[in-house]
Amino acid sequence: MNAETLAELTPQERAKRAKEVCFDLLAARPRTKDELRQALRRKGFDEETRETILGKLDTAGLVDDEAFAEVWVRSRHTHQGLARSALVAELKRKGVDAEVAARAAGEVGRDLEEQRARELVRKRLRSMSGLDEATAVRRLLGMLARKGYPQGLSYAVVREELREAGNESTLLDEAVQD
């Protein structure tokens, strides 16, 4: 449906169509209010219709950015191994308020973040048996950096996991001593 066709509808019919669009999107997965707003804008709904429908969905409890953020953080940390900083960045891109995003990502404490980083490194190490140490270190640190892990934590985890894997001394030990 395009903007011209929407303009021909009565306000009630436009609201009904907008609600259907939102319900279809929410049926696929939870969405933030901003994601729904953007989808309605792309479909050509006017601002009044968008805000009216989003207000009704919010009042009905069908759109809750805080609940969305909590679920998103748990899922993305558990399944993708993302660190707090990456989770906050993703939530902001989805239109979640920065404070709400930070609070939700705060549920992933330093211990959980370190534990997940170790799991990721151990898993990746299993497929790196034929690589020289410098290449393995570079790839492991790069993987953790892309997932948003702090540099200090990344170095410590990679160094310790390499030692656990049987490396007596690692390049990271030498870098720390210099």
mmCIF file of C-alpha atoms in Angstrom:
data_model
loop_
_atom_site.group_PDB
_atom_site.id
_atom_site.type_symbol
_atom_site.label_atom_id
_atom_site.label_comp_id
_atom_site.label_asym_id
_atom_site.label_seq_id
_atom_site.Cartn_x
_atom_site.Cartn_y
_atom_site.Cartn_z
ATOM 1 C CA MET A 1 0.000 0.000 0.000
ATOM 2 C CA ASN A 2 1.454 3.376 -0.964
ATOM 3 C CA ALA A 3 1.019 6.887 0.472
ATOM 4 C CA GLU A 4 -1.610 7.898 -2.105
ATOM 5 C CA THR A 5 -3.754 4.866 -1.319
ATOM 6 C CA LEU A 6 -3.404 5.518 2.431
ATOM 7 C CA ALA A 7 -4.519 9.124 1.959
ATOM 8 C CA GLU A 8 -7.758 7.891 0.390
ATOM 9 C CA LEU A 9 -8.654 5.883 3.516
ATOM 10 C CA THR A 10 -10.589 7.282 6.446
ATOM 11 C CA PRO A 11 -8.578 7.901 9.644
ATOM 12 C CA GLN A 12 -10.147 4.785 11.186
ATOM 13 C CA GLU A 13 -9.189 2.639 8.185
ATOM 14 C CA ARG A 14 -5.619 4.042 8.251
ATOM 15 C CA ALA A 15 -5.381 3.259 11.957
ATOM 16 C CA LYS A 16 -6.625 -0.277 11.332
ATOM 17 C CA ARG A 17 -4.026 -0.828 8.576
ATOM 18 C CA ALA A 18 -1.256 0.626 10.748
ATOM 19 C CA LYS A 19 -2.250 -1.659 13.606
ATOM 20 C CA GLU A 20 -2.155 -4.660 11.247
ATOM 21 C CA VAL A 21 1.350 -3.708 10.101
ATOM 22 C CA CYS A 22 2.504 -3.468 13.725
ATOM 23 C CA PHE A 23 0.882 -6.761 14.702
ATOM 24 C CA ASP A 24 2.511 -8.520 11.751
ATOM 25 C CA LEU A 25 5.922 -7.184 12.785
ATOM 26 C CA LEU A 26 5.375 -8.044 16.457
ATOM 27 C CA ALA A 27 4.280 -11.563 15.533
ATOM 28 C CA ALA A 28 7.715 -12.192 14.009
ATOM 29 C CA ARG A 29 9.676 -10.918 17.036
ATOM 30 C CA PRO A 30 9.495 -8.247 19.742
ATOM 31 C CA ARG A 31 10.192 -4.734 18.437
ATOM 32 C CA THR A 32 11.073 -1.383 19.929
ATOM 33 C CA LYS A 33 8.721 1.519 19.567
ATOM 34 C CA ASP A 34 11.206 3.187 17.236
ATOM 35 C CA GLU A 35 11.439 0.112 14.986
ATOM 36 C CA LEU A 36 7.656 0.139 14.605
ATOM 37 C CA ARG A 37 7.658 3.901 14.027
ATOM 38 C CA GLN A 38 10.253 3.525 11.238
ATOM 39 C CA ALA A 39 8.320 0.665 9.628
ATOM 40 C CA LEU A 40 5.109 2.699 9.616
ATOM 41 C CA ARG A 41 6.966 5.692 8.182
ATOM 42 C CA ARG A 42 8.417 3.523 5.388
ATOM 43 C CA LYS A 43 4.914 2.271 4.576
ATOM 44 C CA GLY A 44 3.711 5.857 4.193
ATOM 45 C CA PHE A 45 1.613 6.348 7.337
ATOM 46 C CA ASP A 46 1.319 9.940 8.522
ATOM 47 C CA GLU A 47 2.783 11.015 11.863
ATOM 48 C CA GLU A 48 -0.577 11.344 13.604
ATOM 49 C CA THR A 49 -1.566 7.775 12.685
ATOM 50 C CA ARG A 50 1.860 6.435 13.687
ATOM 51 C CA GLU A 51 1.881 8.092 17.075
ATOM 52 C CA THR A 52 -1.744 7.211 17.827
ATOM 53 C CA ILE A 53 -1.182 3.520 17.104
ATOM 54 C CA LEU A 54 2.147 3.414 18.960
ATOM 55 C CA GLY A 55 0.513 5.083 21.966
ATOM 56 C CA LYS A 56 -2.250 2.475 21.992
ATOM 57 C CA LEU A 57 0.235 -0.393 21.671
ATOM 58 C CA ASP A 58 2.310 1.093 24.500
ATOM 59 C CA THR A 59 -0.749 1.482 26.736
ATOM 60 C CA ALA A 60 -1.767 -2.108 26.000
ATOM 61 C CA GLY A 61 1.723 -3.286 27.004
ATOM 62 C CA LEU A 62 2.519 -4.684 23.552
ATOM 63 C CA VAL A 63 5.536 -2.420 23.087
ATOM 64 C CA ASP A 64 7.915 -2.058 26.018
ATOM 65 C CA ASP A 65 11.440 -0.894 25.220
ATOM 66 C CA GLU A 66 12.749 -1.828 28.679
ATOM 67 C CA ALA A 67 11.448 -5.393 28.455
ATOM 68 C CA PHE A 68 12.717 -5.610 24.865
ATOM 69 C CA ALA A 69 16.182 -4.453 25.982
ATOM 70 C CA GLU A 70 16.369 -7.022 28.786
ATOM 71 C CA VAL A 71 15.417 -9.896 26.495
ATOM 72 C CA TRP A 72 17.738 -8.633 23.741
ATOM 73 C CA VAL A 73 20.702 -8.432 26.141
ATOM 74 C CA ARG A 74 20.160 -11.943 27.494
ATOM 75 C CA SER A 75 19.751 -13.419 24.044
ATOM 76 C CA ARG A 76 22.604 -11.629 22.285
ATOM 77 C CA HIS A 77 25.030 -12.174 25.169
ATOM 78 C CA THR A 78 24.179 -15.855 25.464
ATOM 79 C CA HIS A 79 23.930 -16.766 21.784
ATOM 80 C CA GLN A 80 26.232 -14.257 20.053
ATOM 81 C CA GLY A 81 28.665 -13.708 22.906
ATOM 82 C CA LEU A 82 28.383 -9.930 22.741
ATOM 83 C CA ALA A 83 29.915 -7.816 25.492
ATOM 84 C CA ARG A 84 28.165 -4.955 27.275
ATOM 85 C CA SER A 85 29.473 -2.189 25.014
ATOM 86 C CA ALA A 86 28.325 -3.994 21.858
ATOM 87 C CA LEU A 87 24.927 -4.684 23.412
ATOM 88 C CA VAL A 88 24.430 -1.019 24.289
ATOM 89 C CA ALA A 89 25.412 0.003 20.748
ATOM 90 C CA GLU A 90 22.935 -2.460 19.213
ATOM 91 C CA LEU A 91 20.108 -1.313 21.457
ATOM 92 C CA LYS A 92 20.766 2.337 20.630
ATOM 93 C CA ARG A 93 20.651 1.493 16.913
ATOM 94 C CA LYS A 94 17.257 -0.081 17.529
ATOM 95 C CA GLY A 95 16.007 3.155 19.059
ATOM 96 C CA VAL A 96 16.235 2.211 22.731
ATOM 97 C CA ASP A 97 17.044 5.136 25.022
ATOM 98 C CA ALA A 98 20.739 5.183 26.023
ATOM 99 C CA GLU A 99 19.939 5.002 29.737
ATOM 100 C CA VAL A 100 17.567 2.048 29.262
ATOM 101 C CA ALA A 101 20.184 0.309 27.086
ATOM 102 C CA ALA A 102 22.938 0.840 29.664
ATOM 103 C CA ARG A 103 20.729 -0.425 32.482
ATOM 104 C CA ALA A 104 19.789 -3.565 30.524
ATOM 105 C CA ALA A 105 23.406 -4.267 29.524
ATOM 106 C CA GLY A 106 24.424 -3.735 33.150
ATOM 107 C CA GLU A 107 22.726 -7.038 33.906
ATOM 108 C CA VAL A 108 25.744 -8.665 32.287
ATOM 109 C CA GLY A 109 28.282 -8.271 35.066
ATOM 110 C CA ARG A 110 32.047 -8.369 34.675
ATOM 111 C CA ASP A 111 32.174 -12.006 35.813
ATOM 112 C CA LEU A 112 29.575 -13.088 33.248
ATOM 113 C CA GLU A 113 31.337 -11.098 30.549
ATOM 114 C CA GLU A 114 34.682 -12.710 31.381
ATOM 115 C CA GLN A 115 33.132 -16.189 31.523
ATOM 116 C CA ARG A 116 31.554 -15.725 28.078
ATOM 117 C CA ALA A 117 34.828 -14.385 26.641
ATOM 118 C CA ARG A 118 36.610 -17.510 27.918
ATOM 119 C CA GLU A 119 33.982 -19.765 26.347
ATOM 120 C CA LEU A 120 34.375 -17.985 23.013
ATOM 121 C CA VAL A 121 38.174 -18.243 23.115
ATOM 122 C CA ARG A 122 38.115 -21.938 24.074
ATOM 123 C CA LYS A 123 35.693 -22.722 21.275
ATOM 124 C CA ARG A 124 37.776 -20.842 18.707
ATOM 125 C CA LEU A 125 41.040 -22.377 19.969
ATOM 126 C CA ARG A 126 39.772 -25.857 19.097
ATOM 127 C CA SER A 127 39.814 -24.925 15.414
ATOM 128 C CA MET A 128 43.213 -23.183 15.526
ATOM 129 C CA SER A 129 45.512 -26.088 16.285
ATOM 130 C CA GLY A 130 47.534 -25.715 13.085
ATOM 131 C CA LEU A 131 48.160 -21.984 13.392
ATOM 132 C CA ASP A 132 51.260 -20.273 14.712
ATOM 133 C CA GLU A 133 50.810 -18.442 17.999
ATOM 134 C CA ALA A 134 50.981 -14.921 16.555
ATOM 135 C CA THR A 135 48.167 -15.641 14.101
ATOM 136 C CA ALA A 136 46.070 -17.337 16.789
ATOM 137 C CA VAL A 137 46.537 -14.401 19.192
ATOM 138 C CA ARG A 138 45.656 -11.876 16.476
ATOM 139 C CA ARG A 139 42.506 -13.766 15.491
ATOM 140 C CA LEU A 140 41.357 -14.336 19.070
ATOM 141 C CA LEU A 141 41.865 -10.702 20.053
ATOM 142 C CA GLY A 142 40.127 -9.570 16.869
ATOM 143 C CA MET A 143 37.144 -11.812 17.537
ATOM 144 C CA LEU A 144 36.744 -10.466 21.081
ATOM 145 C CA ALA A 145 37.172 -6.869 19.901
ATOM 146 C CA ARG A 146 34.427 -7.302 17.281
ATOM 147 C CA LYS A 147 32.139 -8.585 20.012
ATOM 148 C CA GLY A 148 32.847 -5.513 22.136
ATOM 149 C CA TYR A 149 35.077 -6.934 24.844
ATOM 150 C CA PRO A 150 37.418 -4.463 26.581
ATOM 151 C CA GLN A 151 41.049 -4.715 25.513
ATOM 152 C CA GLY A 152 42.431 -5.494 28.981
ATOM 153 C CA LEU A 153 39.947 -8.301 29.546
ATOM 154 C CA SER A 154 40.634 -9.674 26.068
ATOM 155 C CA TYR A 155 44.394 -9.780 26.580
ATOM 156 C CA ALA A 156 44.052 -11.447 29.992
ATOM 157 C CA VAL A 157 41.575 -14.074 28.780
ATOM 158 C CA VAL A 158 43.540 -14.945 25.635
ATOM 159 C CA ARG A 159 46.829 -15.140 27.566
ATOM 160 C CA GLU A 160 45.337 -17.409 30.249
ATOM 161 C CA GLU A 161 43.467 -19.623 27.802
ATOM 162 C CA LEU A 162 46.572 -20.080 25.652
ATOM 163 C CA ARG A 163 48.467 -21.086 28.774
ATOM 164 C CA GLU A 164 45.677 -23.538 29.676
ATOM 165 C CA ALA A 165 45.888 -24.963 26.148
ATOM 166 C CA GLY A 166 49.519 -25.870 26.740
ATOM 167 C CA ASN A 167 51.565 -22.857 25.717
ATOM 168 C CA GLU A 168 54.240 -22.368 28.380
ATOM 169 C CA SER A 169 54.866 -18.755 27.510
ATOM 170 C CA THR A 170 52.812 -16.689 25.138
ATOM 171 C CA LEU A 171 53.508 -13.640 23.043
ATOM 172 C CA LEU A 172 51.145 -11.792 25.357
ATOM 173 C CA ASP A 173 53.356 -12.631 28.354
ATOM 174 C CA GLU A 174 56.268 -11.027 26.554
ATOM 175 C CA ALA A 175 54.185 -7.966 25.613
ATOM 176 C CA VAL A 176 53.173 -7.460 29.255
ATOM 177 C CA GLN A 177 56.764 -7.719 30.496
ATOM 178 C CA ASP A 178 58.056 -5.045 28.088
#
